[in-house]
Amino acid sequence: MKKVRKAVIPAAGFGTRFLPATKAMPKEMLPVVDKPIIQYVVEEAIEAGIEQVILVTGWHKRAIEDHFDKHFELEARLEKDGKMEMLEEVQRISELANFVYVRQKEALGNGHALLVAREIVGDEPVVMLWGDDFVAAKPSRTRQMIDAYEKYGTSILSGIRTTNPEDTKKYGYVGGKKIDEGVIDVSQFIEKPGPGKAPSDLAVVSGFLFTPDIFDALERAIPDTIDKGKELYYVDGVNNMMKDGKKVHAIEIKNGKYYDCGSKIGYLKTVIDHGLMHEDVNSELRDYLKGLDL
Ligand code: UTP
């Protein structure tokens, strides 16, 4: 079994749910207190042992590439001003990982974003994480997926349990046989099934680990999607893989909290939660929230 070394983070979408904020600014760069969303995602991957982070960006996403690059002028200024802690933090960001950037020339869907990284990934298993949401979990979501992959040798979808009917309009749901505590051998994967139609309460929110079979499976979905003017979603690839008899497992992320920063309300909740955990601002924020006349 090949070691999981690479992660693809698609970050080339338009972020229409967040307009006008995202007209000139990538939604992946929106700050959660003092770090952009995508940095949480990259740090999760690195902590789980990922060696190479492949960021899928576009012409309107330069700020992401710059964020993970060196900034000589800023570093010189921080050093001159004796702001050594901040200097270390800024340098740490550019040294976080071995970054590779690939551009998706047109936003043709999140499955297409994975496909443009095909040559860089090669014939290896790969983790895919969205650039606009994250899961705080112990062990991390990526680590839990890698552990499951090492146990079962299959592609892994990760998710959370939810019985909120509204979620059935937003996420993909899996159905299948339970083979272990919190592990499903997937036979059905339905994107946005709608209220009352989900095959289980396990919603695949974000976070996937694919065997290289995903690439041919995605390619095969192009005639029915992109060629017909529709977006190519990763779900199309997963369904094609299952049709080929390739096994896919879904795991429930343990000890985790999902932060969906791609929507306005999800983003606001994430900022409040992280503000309440952040040592610089937590007590003042708590007092402020308590004092609100709601
Ligand atoms: P979303 O499904 O949230 O898509 O993408 P989006 O288009 O950015 O957002 P809305 O729905 O219009 O508000 C999940 C992740 O996949 C990336 C996005 O940048 C985001 O990080 N993505 C999506 C791509 O890289 N390329 C695409 O063609 C679509």
PDB file of C-alpha atoms and ligand atoms in Angstrom:
ATOM      1  CA  MET A   1       0.000   0.000   0.000  1.00  0.00           C
ATOM      2  CA  LYS A   2       1.397   3.405  -0.994  1.00  0.00           C
ATOM      3  CA  LYS A   3       1.900   6.005   1.732  1.00  0.00           C
ATOM      4  CA  VAL A   4      -0.444   9.007   1.660  1.00  0.00           C
ATOM      5  CA  ARG A   5       1.892  11.942   0.983  1.00  0.00           C
ATOM      6  CA  LYS A   6      -0.119  14.429  -1.027  1.00  0.00           C
ATOM      7  CA  ALA A   7      -3.134  16.657  -0.486  1.00  0.00           C
ATOM      8  CA  VAL A   8      -5.055  18.647  -3.071  1.00  0.00           C
ATOM      9  CA  ILE A   9      -6.877  21.748  -1.860  1.00  0.00           C
ATOM     10  CA  PRO A  10      -9.222  23.180  -4.508  1.00  0.00           C
ATOM     11  CA  ALA A  11      -9.519  26.927  -4.024  1.00  0.00           C
ATOM     12  CA  ALA A  12     -10.443  28.173  -7.474  1.00  0.00           C
ATOM     13  CA  GLY A  13     -14.214  28.600  -7.088  1.00  0.00           C
ATOM     14  CA  PHE A  14     -16.060  31.899  -7.390  1.00  0.00           C
ATOM     15  CA  GLY A  15     -17.524  31.965  -3.880  1.00  0.00           C
ATOM     16  CA  THR A  16     -20.845  33.312  -5.129  1.00  0.00           C
ATOM     17  CA  ARG A  17     -22.495  32.774  -1.751  1.00  0.00           C
ATOM     18  CA  PHE A  18     -20.224  35.415  -0.318  1.00  0.00           C
ATOM     19  CA  LEU A  19     -20.483  38.169  -2.912  1.00  0.00           C
ATOM     20  CA  PRO A  20     -19.643  41.010  -2.982  1.00  0.00           C
ATOM     21  CA  ALA A  21     -16.871  40.241  -0.432  1.00  0.00           C
ATOM     22  CA  THR A  22     -15.401  37.654  -2.773  1.00  0.00           C
ATOM     23  CA  LYS A  23     -15.418  39.726  -5.953  1.00  0.00           C
ATOM     24  CA  ALA A  24     -11.714  40.581  -5.646  1.00  0.00           C
ATOM     25  CA  MET A  25     -10.783  38.605  -2.533  1.00  0.00           C
ATOM     26  CA  PRO A  26     -10.703  34.782  -2.366  1.00  0.00           C
ATOM     27  CA  LYS A  27     -13.203  33.440   0.161  1.00  0.00           C
ATOM     28  CA  GLU A  28     -10.509  31.010   1.307  1.00  0.00           C
ATOM     29  CA  MET A  29      -8.594  34.085   2.541  1.00  0.00           C
ATOM     30  CA  LEU A  30     -11.366  35.428   4.786  1.00  0.00           C
ATOM     31  CA  PRO A  31      -9.917  35.681   8.308  1.00  0.00           C
ATOM     32  CA  VAL A  32     -11.026  33.547  11.217  1.00  0.00           C
ATOM     33  CA  VAL A  33      -9.795  35.919  13.933  1.00  0.00           C
ATOM     34  CA  ASP A  34      -6.224  36.320  12.622  1.00  0.00           C
ATOM     35  CA  LYS A  35      -5.631  33.431  10.218  1.00  0.00           C
ATOM     36  CA  PRO A  36      -7.227  32.894   6.812  1.00  0.00           C
ATOM     37  CA  ILE A  37      -9.539  29.880   6.502  1.00  0.00           C
ATOM     38  CA  ILE A  38      -7.195  28.064   4.118  1.00  0.00           C
ATOM     39  CA  GLN A  39      -4.334  28.182   6.632  1.00  0.00           C
ATOM     40  CA  TYR A  40      -6.389  26.062   9.037  1.00  0.00           C
ATOM     41  CA  VAL A  41      -6.822  23.560   6.225  1.00  0.00           C
ATOM     42  CA  VAL A  42      -3.128  23.484   5.301  1.00  0.00           C
ATOM     43  CA  GLU A  43      -2.079  23.133   8.951  1.00  0.00           C
ATOM     44  CA  GLU A  44      -4.435  20.189   9.384  1.00  0.00           C
ATOM     45  CA  ALA A  45      -2.874  18.414   6.400  1.00  0.00           C
ATOM     46  CA  ILE A  46       0.692  19.019   7.567  1.00  0.00           C
ATOM     47  CA  GLU A  47      -0.048  17.917  11.106  1.00  0.00           C
ATOM     48  CA  ALA A  48      -1.400  14.644   9.715  1.00  0.00           C
ATOM     49  CA  GLY A  49       1.892  13.955   7.937  1.00  0.00           C
ATOM     50  CA  ILE A  50       1.111  15.210   4.418  1.00  0.00           C
ATOM     51  CA  GLU A  51       4.351  16.175   2.648  1.00  0.00           C
ATOM     52  CA  GLN A  52       3.133  17.992  -0.435  1.00  0.00           C
ATOM     53  CA  VAL A  53       0.219  20.418  -0.584  1.00  0.00           C
ATOM     54  CA  ILE A  54      -1.183  21.027  -4.054  1.00  0.00           C
ATOM     55  CA  LEU A  55      -3.254  24.198  -4.171  1.00  0.00           C
ATOM     56  CA  VAL A  56      -5.632  24.562  -7.087  1.00  0.00           C
ATOM     57  CA  THR A  57      -6.055  28.274  -7.699  1.00  0.00           C
ATOM     58  CA  GLY A  58      -7.064  30.632 -10.494  1.00  0.00           C
ATOM     59  CA  TRP A  59      -6.110  34.060 -11.806  1.00  0.00           C
ATOM     60  CA  HIS A  60      -8.323  35.709  -9.198  1.00  0.00           C
ATOM     61  CA  LYS A  61      -6.677  33.824  -6.334  1.00  0.00           C
ATOM     62  CA  ARG A  62      -3.205  35.390  -6.240  1.00  0.00           C
ATOM     63  CA  ALA A  63      -3.609  36.333  -2.578  1.00  0.00           C
ATOM     64  CA  ILE A  64      -3.520  32.630  -1.617  1.00  0.00           C
ATOM     65  CA  GLU A  65      -0.211  32.050  -3.391  1.00  0.00           C
ATOM     66  CA  ASP A  66       1.238  35.193  -1.795  1.00  0.00           C
ATOM     67  CA  HIS A  67       0.059  34.193   1.678  1.00  0.00           C
ATOM     68  CA  PHE A  68       2.129  31.011   1.655  1.00  0.00           C
ATOM     69  CA  ASP A  69       5.165  32.698   0.054  1.00  0.00           C
ATOM     70  CA  LYS A  70       8.055  34.612   1.636  1.00  0.00           C
ATOM     71  CA  HIS A  71       7.592  38.340   2.214  1.00  0.00           C
ATOM     72  CA  PHE A  72      11.113  39.790   2.479  1.00  0.00           C
ATOM     73  CA  GLU A  73      10.097  43.414   2.994  1.00  0.00           C
ATOM     74  CA  LEU A  74       7.662  42.605   5.790  1.00  0.00           C
ATOM     75  CA  GLU A  75      10.142  40.267   7.456  1.00  0.00           C
ATOM     76  CA  ALA A  76      12.877  42.939   7.363  1.00  0.00           C
ATOM     77  CA  ARG A  77      10.486  45.475   8.888  1.00  0.00           C
ATOM     78  CA  LEU A  78       9.386  43.138  11.696  1.00  0.00           C
ATOM     79  CA  GLU A  79      13.021  42.337  12.464  1.00  0.00           C
ATOM     80  CA  LYS A  80      13.967  46.044  12.529  1.00  0.00           C
ATOM     81  CA  ASP A  81      11.062  46.771  14.879  1.00  0.00           C
ATOM     82  CA  GLY A  82      12.035  43.858  17.145  1.00  0.00           C
ATOM     83  CA  LYS A  83       8.678  42.114  16.628  1.00  0.00           C
ATOM     84  CA  MET A  84      10.285  38.710  16.786  1.00  0.00           C
ATOM     85  CA  GLU A  85       7.209  36.646  17.646  1.00  0.00           C
ATOM     86  CA  MET A  86       5.297  37.997  14.662  1.00  0.00           C
ATOM     87  CA  LEU A  87       8.376  37.525  12.462  1.00  0.00           C
ATOM     88  CA  GLU A  88       8.584  33.873  13.445  1.00  0.00           C
ATOM     89  CA  GLU A  89       4.891  33.387  12.700  1.00  0.00           C
ATOM     90  CA  VAL A  90       5.178  35.007   9.258  1.00  0.00           C
ATOM     91  CA  GLN A  91       8.208  32.875   8.415  1.00  0.00           C
ATOM     92  CA  ARG A  92       6.541  29.721   9.716  1.00  0.00           C
ATOM     93  CA  ILE A  93       3.665  30.161   7.251  1.00  0.00           C
ATOM     94  CA  SER A  94       5.959  30.174   4.216  1.00  0.00           C
ATOM     95  CA  GLU A  95       7.802  27.120   5.505  1.00  0.00           C
ATOM     96  CA  LEU A  96       4.682  25.126   6.389  1.00  0.00           C
ATOM     97  CA  ALA A  97       4.827  22.723   3.473  1.00  0.00           C
ATOM     98  CA  ASN A  98       6.180  21.855   0.102  1.00  0.00           C
ATOM     99  CA  PHE A  99       3.576  23.825  -1.883  1.00  0.00           C
ATOM    100  CA  VAL A 100       2.715  23.217  -5.505  1.00  0.00           C
ATOM    101  CA  TYR A 101       0.307  25.489  -7.349  1.00  0.00           C
ATOM    102  CA  VAL A 102      -1.764  24.493 -10.307  1.00  0.00           C
ATOM    103  CA  ARG A 103      -4.283  26.707 -12.007  1.00  0.00           C
ATOM    104  CA  GLN A 104      -7.773  25.728 -12.936  1.00  0.00           C
ATOM    105  CA  LYS A 105      -8.315  27.978 -15.924  1.00  0.00           C
ATOM    106  CA  GLU A 106     -12.093  27.911 -15.649  1.00  0.00           C
ATOM    107  CA  ALA A 107     -14.183  27.091 -12.587  1.00  0.00           C
ATOM    108  CA  LEU A 108     -15.692  23.928 -14.079  1.00  0.00           C
ATOM    109  CA  GLY A 109     -16.531  22.317 -10.752  1.00  0.00           C
ATOM    110  CA  ASN A 110     -14.825  20.825  -7.702  1.00  0.00           C
ATOM    111  CA  GLY A 111     -14.248  17.472  -9.460  1.00  0.00           C
ATOM    112  CA  HIS A 112     -12.580  19.237 -12.362  1.00  0.00           C
ATOM    113  CA  ALA A 113     -10.338  21.030  -9.817  1.00  0.00           C
ATOM    114  CA  LEU A 114      -9.048  17.631  -8.674  1.00  0.00           C
ATOM    115  CA  LEU A 115      -8.543  16.505 -12.247  1.00  0.00           C
ATOM    116  CA  VAL A 116      -6.224  19.435 -13.040  1.00  0.00           C
ATOM    117  CA  ALA A 117      -3.904  18.143 -10.298  1.00  0.00           C
ATOM    118  CA  ARG A 118      -3.787  14.660 -11.833  1.00  0.00           C
ATOM    119  CA  GLU A 119      -0.262  14.835 -13.233  1.00  0.00           C
ATOM    120  CA  ILE A 120       1.176  16.211  -9.991  1.00  0.00           C
ATOM    121  CA  VAL A 121      -0.536  13.539  -7.906  1.00  0.00           C
ATOM    122  CA  GLY A 122       0.457  10.684 -10.224  1.00  0.00           C
ATOM    123  CA  ASP A 123      -0.283   7.100  -9.278  1.00  0.00           C
ATOM    124  CA  GLU A 124      -0.703   7.717  -5.541  1.00  0.00           C
ATOM    125  CA  PRO A 125      -3.492   7.981  -3.007  1.00  0.00           C
ATOM    126  CA  VAL A 126      -4.455  11.595  -2.393  1.00  0.00           C
ATOM    127  CA  VAL A 127      -6.304  13.565   0.240  1.00  0.00           C
ATOM    128  CA  MET A 128      -8.704  16.255  -0.965  1.00  0.00           C
ATOM    129  CA  LEU A 129      -9.800  19.024   1.399  1.00  0.00           C
ATOM    130  CA  TRP A 130     -11.880  22.089   0.530  1.00  0.00           C
ATOM    131  CA  GLY A 131     -10.177  25.429   0.926  1.00  0.00           C
ATOM    132  CA  ASP A 132     -13.214  27.095   2.474  1.00  0.00           C
ATOM    133  CA  ASP A 133     -14.181  24.857   5.396  1.00  0.00           C
ATOM    134  CA  PHE A 134     -12.470  22.782   8.040  1.00  0.00           C
ATOM    135  CA  VAL A 135     -13.039  20.354  10.859  1.00  0.00           C
ATOM    136  CA  ALA A 136     -11.451  20.783  14.261  1.00  0.00           C
ATOM    137  CA  ALA A 137     -10.964  17.212  15.490  1.00  0.00           C
ATOM    138  CA  LYS A 138      -8.672  15.117  17.641  1.00  0.00           C
ATOM    139  CA  PRO A 139      -6.994  13.290  15.965  1.00  0.00           C
ATOM    140  CA  SER A 140      -7.415  15.530  12.939  1.00  0.00           C
ATOM    141  CA  ARG A 141      -9.911  14.669  10.214  1.00  0.00           C
ATOM    142  CA  THR A 142      -7.034  14.001   7.776  1.00  0.00           C
ATOM    143  CA  ARG A 143      -5.334  11.682  10.278  1.00  0.00           C
ATOM    144  CA  GLN A 144      -8.614   9.787  10.812  1.00  0.00           C
ATOM    145  CA  MET A 145      -8.990   9.363   7.032  1.00  0.00           C
ATOM    146  CA  ILE A 146      -5.408   8.135   6.631  1.00  0.00           C
ATOM    147  CA  ASP A 147      -5.882   5.668   9.497  1.00  0.00           C
ATOM    148  CA  ALA A 148      -9.035   4.332   7.813  1.00  0.00           C
ATOM    149  CA  TYR A 149      -7.258   4.075   4.450  1.00  0.00           C
ATOM    150  CA  GLU A 150      -4.405   2.149   6.036  1.00  0.00           C
ATOM    151  CA  LYS A 151      -6.929  -0.228   7.592  1.00  0.00           C
ATOM    152  CA  TYR A 152      -9.279  -0.811   4.634  1.00  0.00           C
ATOM    153  CA  GLY A 153      -7.200   0.187   1.576  1.00  0.00           C
ATOM    154  CA  THR A 154     -10.216   1.900  -0.013  1.00  0.00           C
ATOM    155  CA  SER A 155     -11.203   5.447  -0.907  1.00  0.00           C
ATOM    156  CA  ILE A 156     -12.521   7.236   2.186  1.00  0.00           C
ATOM    157  CA  LEU A 157     -15.224   9.899   2.491  1.00  0.00           C
ATOM    158  CA  SER A 158     -15.431  11.674   5.806  1.00  0.00           C
ATOM    159  CA  GLY A 159     -18.531  13.171   7.327  1.00  0.00           C
ATOM    160  CA  ILE A 160     -20.611  14.180  10.298  1.00  0.00           C
ATOM    161  CA  ARG A 161     -23.942  12.940  11.593  1.00  0.00           C
ATOM    162  CA  THR A 162     -26.787  15.389  11.195  1.00  0.00           C
ATOM    163  CA  THR A 163     -30.553  15.128  11.366  1.00  0.00           C
ATOM    164  CA  ASN A 164     -31.177  18.749  10.398  1.00  0.00           C
ATOM    165  CA  PRO A 165     -33.444  18.609   7.288  1.00  0.00           C
ATOM    166  CA  GLU A 166     -31.841  21.824   5.964  1.00  0.00           C
ATOM    167  CA  ASP A 167     -28.508  19.978   5.679  1.00  0.00           C
ATOM    168  CA  THR A 168     -30.025  17.569   3.138  1.00  0.00           C
ATOM    169  CA  LYS A 169     -30.144  20.526   0.731  1.00  0.00           C
ATOM    170  CA  LYS A 170     -26.439  21.254   1.183  1.00  0.00           C
ATOM    171  CA  TYR A 171     -24.467  18.025   1.558  1.00  0.00           C
ATOM    172  CA  GLY A 172     -24.026  14.571   0.064  1.00  0.00           C
ATOM    173  CA  TYR A 173     -25.333  11.585   2.062  1.00  0.00           C
ATOM    174  CA  VAL A 174     -24.127   7.996   2.044  1.00  0.00           C
ATOM    175  CA  GLY A 175     -25.975   4.743   2.417  1.00  0.00           C
ATOM    176  CA  GLY A 176     -24.565   1.241   2.818  1.00  0.00           C
ATOM    177  CA  LYS A 177     -23.545  -1.424   5.268  1.00  0.00           C
ATOM    178  CA  LYS A 178     -22.077  -0.569   8.633  1.00  0.00           C
ATOM    179  CA  ILE A 179     -18.859  -2.569   8.924  1.00  0.00           C
ATOM    180  CA  ASP A 180     -17.391  -1.022  12.048  1.00  0.00           C
ATOM    181  CA  GLU A 181     -18.290   1.633  14.604  1.00  0.00           C
ATOM    182  CA  GLY A 182     -18.704   4.805  12.523  1.00  0.00           C
ATOM    183  CA  VAL A 183     -17.614   3.114   9.267  1.00  0.00           C
ATOM    184  CA  ILE A 184     -19.897   2.433   6.291  1.00  0.00           C
ATOM    185  CA  ASP A 185     -19.156   0.362   3.204  1.00  0.00           C
ATOM    186  CA  VAL A 186     -20.802   2.771   0.779  1.00  0.00           C
ATOM    187  CA  SER A 187     -23.284   1.515  -1.808  1.00  0.00           C
ATOM    188  CA  GLN A 188     -25.148   4.783  -2.355  1.00  0.00           C
ATOM    189  CA  PHE A 189     -23.940   8.356  -2.470  1.00  0.00           C
ATOM    190  CA  ILE A 190     -26.533  11.036  -3.109  1.00  0.00           C
ATOM    191  CA  GLU A 191     -25.686  14.709  -3.417  1.00  0.00           C
ATOM    192  CA  LYS A 192     -28.253  17.059  -1.823  1.00  0.00           C
ATOM    193  CA  PRO A 193     -31.033  14.429  -1.507  1.00  0.00           C
ATOM    194  CA  GLY A 194     -33.546  16.849   0.062  1.00  0.00           C
ATOM    195  CA  PRO A 195     -35.617  16.420   3.276  1.00  0.00           C
ATOM    196  CA  GLY A 196     -36.764  12.874   4.012  1.00  0.00           C
ATOM    197  CA  LYS A 197     -34.739  11.375   1.164  1.00  0.00           C
ATOM    198  CA  ALA A 198     -31.272  10.905   2.699  1.00  0.00           C
ATOM    199  CA  PRO A 199     -30.222   7.222   2.923  1.00  0.00           C
ATOM    200  CA  SER A 200     -28.670   7.825   6.385  1.00  0.00           C
ATOM    201  CA  ASP A 201     -27.779  10.660   8.737  1.00  0.00           C
ATOM    202  CA  LEU A 202     -24.112  10.617   7.697  1.00  0.00           C
ATOM    203  CA  ALA A 203     -23.428  13.748   5.661  1.00  0.00           C
ATOM    204  CA  VAL A 204     -20.202  13.937   3.704  1.00  0.00           C
ATOM    205  CA  VAL A 205     -19.277  17.531   4.315  1.00  0.00           C
ATOM    206  CA  SER A 206     -15.700  17.759   3.167  1.00  0.00           C
ATOM    207  CA  GLY A 207     -12.541  15.711   3.390  1.00  0.00           C
ATOM    208  CA  PHE A 208     -11.853  12.773   1.107  1.00  0.00           C
ATOM    209  CA  LEU A 209      -9.051  10.338   0.496  1.00  0.00           C
ATOM    210  CA  PHE A 210      -9.002   8.847  -2.969  1.00  0.00           C
ATOM    211  CA  THR A 211      -7.149   5.990  -4.548  1.00  0.00           C
ATOM    212  CA  PRO A 212      -5.834   6.962  -8.018  1.00  0.00           C
ATOM    213  CA  ASP A 213      -8.936   5.296  -9.564  1.00  0.00           C
ATOM    214  CA  ILE A 214     -10.716   8.613  -9.012  1.00  0.00           C
ATOM    215  CA  PHE A 215      -8.981  10.236 -11.976  1.00  0.00           C
ATOM    216  CA  ASP A 216     -10.258   7.898 -14.719  1.00  0.00           C
ATOM    217  CA  ALA A 217     -13.648   7.921 -13.024  1.00  0.00           C
ATOM    218  CA  LEU A 218     -13.757  11.726 -13.203  1.00  0.00           C
ATOM    219  CA  GLU A 219     -12.571  11.776 -16.836  1.00  0.00           C
ATOM    220  CA  ARG A 220     -15.399   9.428 -17.742  1.00  0.00           C
ATOM    221  CA  ALA A 221     -17.939  11.817 -16.243  1.00  0.00           C
ATOM    222  CA  ILE A 222     -16.911  14.702 -18.531  1.00  0.00           C
ATOM    223  CA  PRO A 223     -19.253  13.878 -21.475  1.00  0.00           C
ATOM    224  CA  ASP A 224     -22.298  14.030 -19.177  1.00  0.00           C
ATOM    225  CA  THR A 225     -21.197  17.132 -17.270  1.00  0.00           C
ATOM    226  CA  ILE A 226     -18.724  19.664 -18.688  1.00  0.00           C
ATOM    227  CA  ASP A 227     -19.521  18.729 -22.301  1.00  0.00           C
ATOM    228  CA  LYS A 228     -23.173  19.502 -21.540  1.00  0.00           C
ATOM    229  CA  GLY A 229     -22.405  22.827 -19.866  1.00  0.00           C
ATOM    230  CA  LYS A 230     -22.654  21.433 -16.317  1.00  0.00           C
ATOM    231  CA  GLU A 231     -20.040  21.432 -13.553  1.00  0.00           C
ATOM    232  CA  LEU A 232     -18.039  18.283 -12.869  1.00  0.00           C
ATOM    233  CA  TYR A 233     -18.389  17.383  -9.200  1.00  0.00           C
ATOM    234  CA  TYR A 234     -16.218  14.956  -7.245  1.00  0.00           C
ATOM    235  CA  VAL A 235     -19.457  13.054  -6.519  1.00  0.00           C
ATOM    236  CA  ASP A 236     -19.677  12.107 -10.219  1.00  0.00           C
ATOM    237  CA  GLY A 237     -16.228  10.529  -9.943  1.00  0.00           C
ATOM    238  CA  VAL A 238     -17.084   8.676  -6.732  1.00  0.00           C
ATOM    239  CA  ASN A 239     -20.246   7.237  -8.292  1.00  0.00           C
ATOM    240  CA  ASN A 240     -18.329   6.092 -11.374  1.00  0.00           C
ATOM    241  CA  MET A 241     -15.721   4.431  -9.160  1.00  0.00           C
ATOM    242  CA  MET A 242     -18.432   2.510  -7.324  1.00  0.00           C
ATOM    243  CA  LYS A 243     -20.004   1.450 -10.647  1.00  0.00           C
ATOM    244  CA  ASP A 244     -16.591  -0.043 -11.488  1.00  0.00           C
ATOM    245  CA  GLY A 245     -16.742  -2.089  -8.291  1.00  0.00           C
ATOM    246  CA  LYS A 246     -14.086  -0.044  -6.479  1.00  0.00           C
ATOM    247  CA  LYS A 247     -14.765   0.071  -2.762  1.00  0.00           C
ATOM    248  CA  VAL A 248     -15.532   3.349  -1.039  1.00  0.00           C
ATOM    249  CA  HIS A 249     -15.891   3.688   2.727  1.00  0.00           C
ATOM    250  CA  ALA A 250     -17.352   6.579   4.688  1.00  0.00           C
ATOM    251  CA  ILE A 251     -16.210   7.394   8.186  1.00  0.00           C
ATOM    252  CA  GLU A 252     -17.846   9.511  10.822  1.00  0.00           C
ATOM    253  CA  ILE A 253     -15.289  12.019  12.076  1.00  0.00           C
ATOM    254  CA  LYS A 254     -14.800  11.407  15.786  1.00  0.00           C
ATOM    255  CA  ASN A 255     -14.398  14.200  18.353  1.00  0.00           C
ATOM    256  CA  GLY A 256     -14.860  16.774  15.656  1.00  0.00           C
ATOM    257  CA  LYS A 257     -16.652  20.016  14.939  1.00  0.00           C
ATOM    258  CA  TYR A 258     -17.344  21.076  11.382  1.00  0.00           C
ATOM    259  CA  TYR A 259     -16.862  24.716  10.419  1.00  0.00           C
ATOM    260  CA  ASP A 260     -18.560  25.530   7.143  1.00  0.00           C
ATOM    261  CA  CYS A 261     -17.037  28.899   6.307  1.00  0.00           C
ATOM    262  CA  GLY A 262     -18.288  28.904   2.709  1.00  0.00           C
ATOM    263  CA  SER A 263     -21.697  30.241   3.804  1.00  0.00           C
ATOM    264  CA  LYS A 264     -22.325  33.545   5.597  1.00  0.00           C
ATOM    265  CA  ILE A 265     -23.884  32.074   8.715  1.00  0.00           C
ATOM    266  CA  GLY A 266     -21.330  29.247   8.933  1.00  0.00           C
ATOM    267  CA  TYR A 267     -18.548  31.785   8.652  1.00  0.00           C
ATOM    268  CA  LEU A 268     -19.961  34.013  11.398  1.00  0.00           C
ATOM    269  CA  LYS A 269     -20.349  31.040  13.758  1.00  0.00           C
ATOM    270  CA  THR A 270     -16.764  29.981  13.024  1.00  0.00           C
ATOM    271  CA  VAL A 271     -15.420  33.450  13.803  1.00  0.00           C
ATOM    272  CA  ILE A 272     -17.359  33.651  17.080  1.00  0.00           C
ATOM    273  CA  ASP A 273     -16.249  30.159  18.198  1.00  0.00           C
ATOM    274  CA  HIS A 274     -12.618  30.887  17.401  1.00  0.00           C
ATOM    275  CA  GLY A 275     -12.797  34.348  18.952  1.00  0.00           C
ATOM    276  CA  LEU A 276     -14.023  32.715  22.153  1.00  0.00           C
ATOM    277  CA  MET A 277     -11.039  30.334  22.034  1.00  0.00           C
ATOM    278  CA  HIS A 278      -8.416  32.926  21.125  1.00  0.00           C
ATOM    279  CA  GLU A 279      -6.276  34.052  24.018  1.00  0.00           C
ATOM    280  CA  ASP A 280      -5.917  37.681  22.828  1.00  0.00           C
ATOM    281  CA  VAL A 281      -9.611  38.442  22.492  1.00  0.00           C
ATOM    282  CA  ASN A 282     -11.670  35.784  24.263  1.00  0.00           C
ATOM    283  CA  SER A 283     -12.521  37.550  27.519  1.00  0.00           C
ATOM    284  CA  GLU A 284     -13.444  40.860  25.899  1.00  0.00           C
ATOM    285  CA  LEU A 285     -15.515  39.099  23.238  1.00  0.00           C
ATOM    286  CA  ARG A 286     -17.303  37.043  25.890  1.00  0.00           C
ATOM    287  CA  ASP A 287     -18.173  40.190  27.861  1.00  0.00           C
ATOM    288  CA  TYR A 288     -19.328  41.903  24.697  1.00  0.00           C
ATOM    289  CA  LEU A 289     -21.599  39.002  23.670  1.00  0.00           C
ATOM    290  CA  LYS A 290     -23.045  38.719  27.180  1.00  0.00           C
ATOM    291  CA  GLY A 291     -23.824  42.414  27.189  1.00  0.00           C
ATOM    292  CA  LEU A 292     -25.779  42.328  23.930  1.00  0.00           C
ATOM    293  CA  ASP A 293     -29.460  43.044  24.311  1.00  0.00           C
ATOM    294  CA  LEU A 294     -30.768  40.130  22.222  1.00  0.00           C
TER     295      LEU A 294
HETATM  296  P1  UTP B   1     -17.856  25.315  -3.356  1.00  0.00           P
HETATM  297  O1  UTP B   1     -18.689  24.175  -3.732  1.00  0.00           O
HETATM  298  O2  UTP B   1     -18.117  26.026  -2.076  1.00  0.00           O
HETATM  299  O3  UTP B   1     -17.869  26.322  -4.598  1.00  0.00           O
HETATM  300  O4  UTP B   1     -16.365  24.815  -3.429  1.00  0.00           O
HETATM  301  P2  UTP B   1     -17.666  27.849  -4.855  1.00  0.00           P
HETATM  302  O5  UTP B   1     -17.998  27.983  -6.282  1.00  0.00           O
HETATM  303  O6  UTP B   1     -16.315  28.364  -4.466  1.00  0.00           O
HETATM  304  O7  UTP B   1     -18.657  28.594  -3.891  1.00  0.00           O
HETATM  305  P3  UTP B   1     -20.151  29.133  -4.078  1.00  0.00           P
HETATM  306  O8  UTP B   1     -21.015  27.931  -3.906  1.00  0.00           O
HETATM  307  O9  UTP B   1     -20.210  29.761  -5.423  1.00  0.00           O
HETATM  308  O10 UTP B   1     -20.318  30.136  -2.965  1.00  0.00           O
HETATM  309  C1  UTP B   1     -15.652  24.082  -2.459  1.00  0.00           C
HETATM  310  C2  UTP B   1     -14.170  24.365  -2.716  1.00  0.00           C
HETATM  311  O11 UTP B   1     -13.836  23.953  -4.057  1.00  0.00           O
HETATM  312  C3  UTP B   1     -13.245  25.025  -4.768  1.00  0.00           C
HETATM  313  C4  UTP B   1     -13.709  26.297  -4.046  1.00  0.00           C
HETATM  314  O12 UTP B   1     -12.781  27.348  -4.216  1.00  0.00           O
HETATM  315  C5  UTP B   1     -13.817  25.855  -2.591  1.00  0.00           C
HETATM  316  O13 UTP B   1     -12.604  25.995  -1.874  1.00  0.00           O
HETATM  317  N1  UTP B   1     -13.647  24.966  -6.206  1.00  0.00           N
HETATM  318  C6  UTP B   1     -14.963  24.936  -6.561  1.00  0.00           C
HETATM  319  C7  UTP B   1     -12.660  24.952  -7.175  1.00  0.00           C
HETATM  320  O14 UTP B   1     -11.454  24.963  -6.884  1.00  0.00           O
HETATM  321  N2  UTP B   1     -13.040  24.945  -8.500  1.00  0.00           N
HETATM  322  C8  UTP B   1     -14.336  24.926  -8.885  1.00  0.00           C
HETATM  323  O15 UTP B   1     -14.594  24.913 -10.121  1.00  0.00           O
HETATM  324  C9  UTP B   1     -15.334  24.916  -7.887  1.00  0.00           C
END
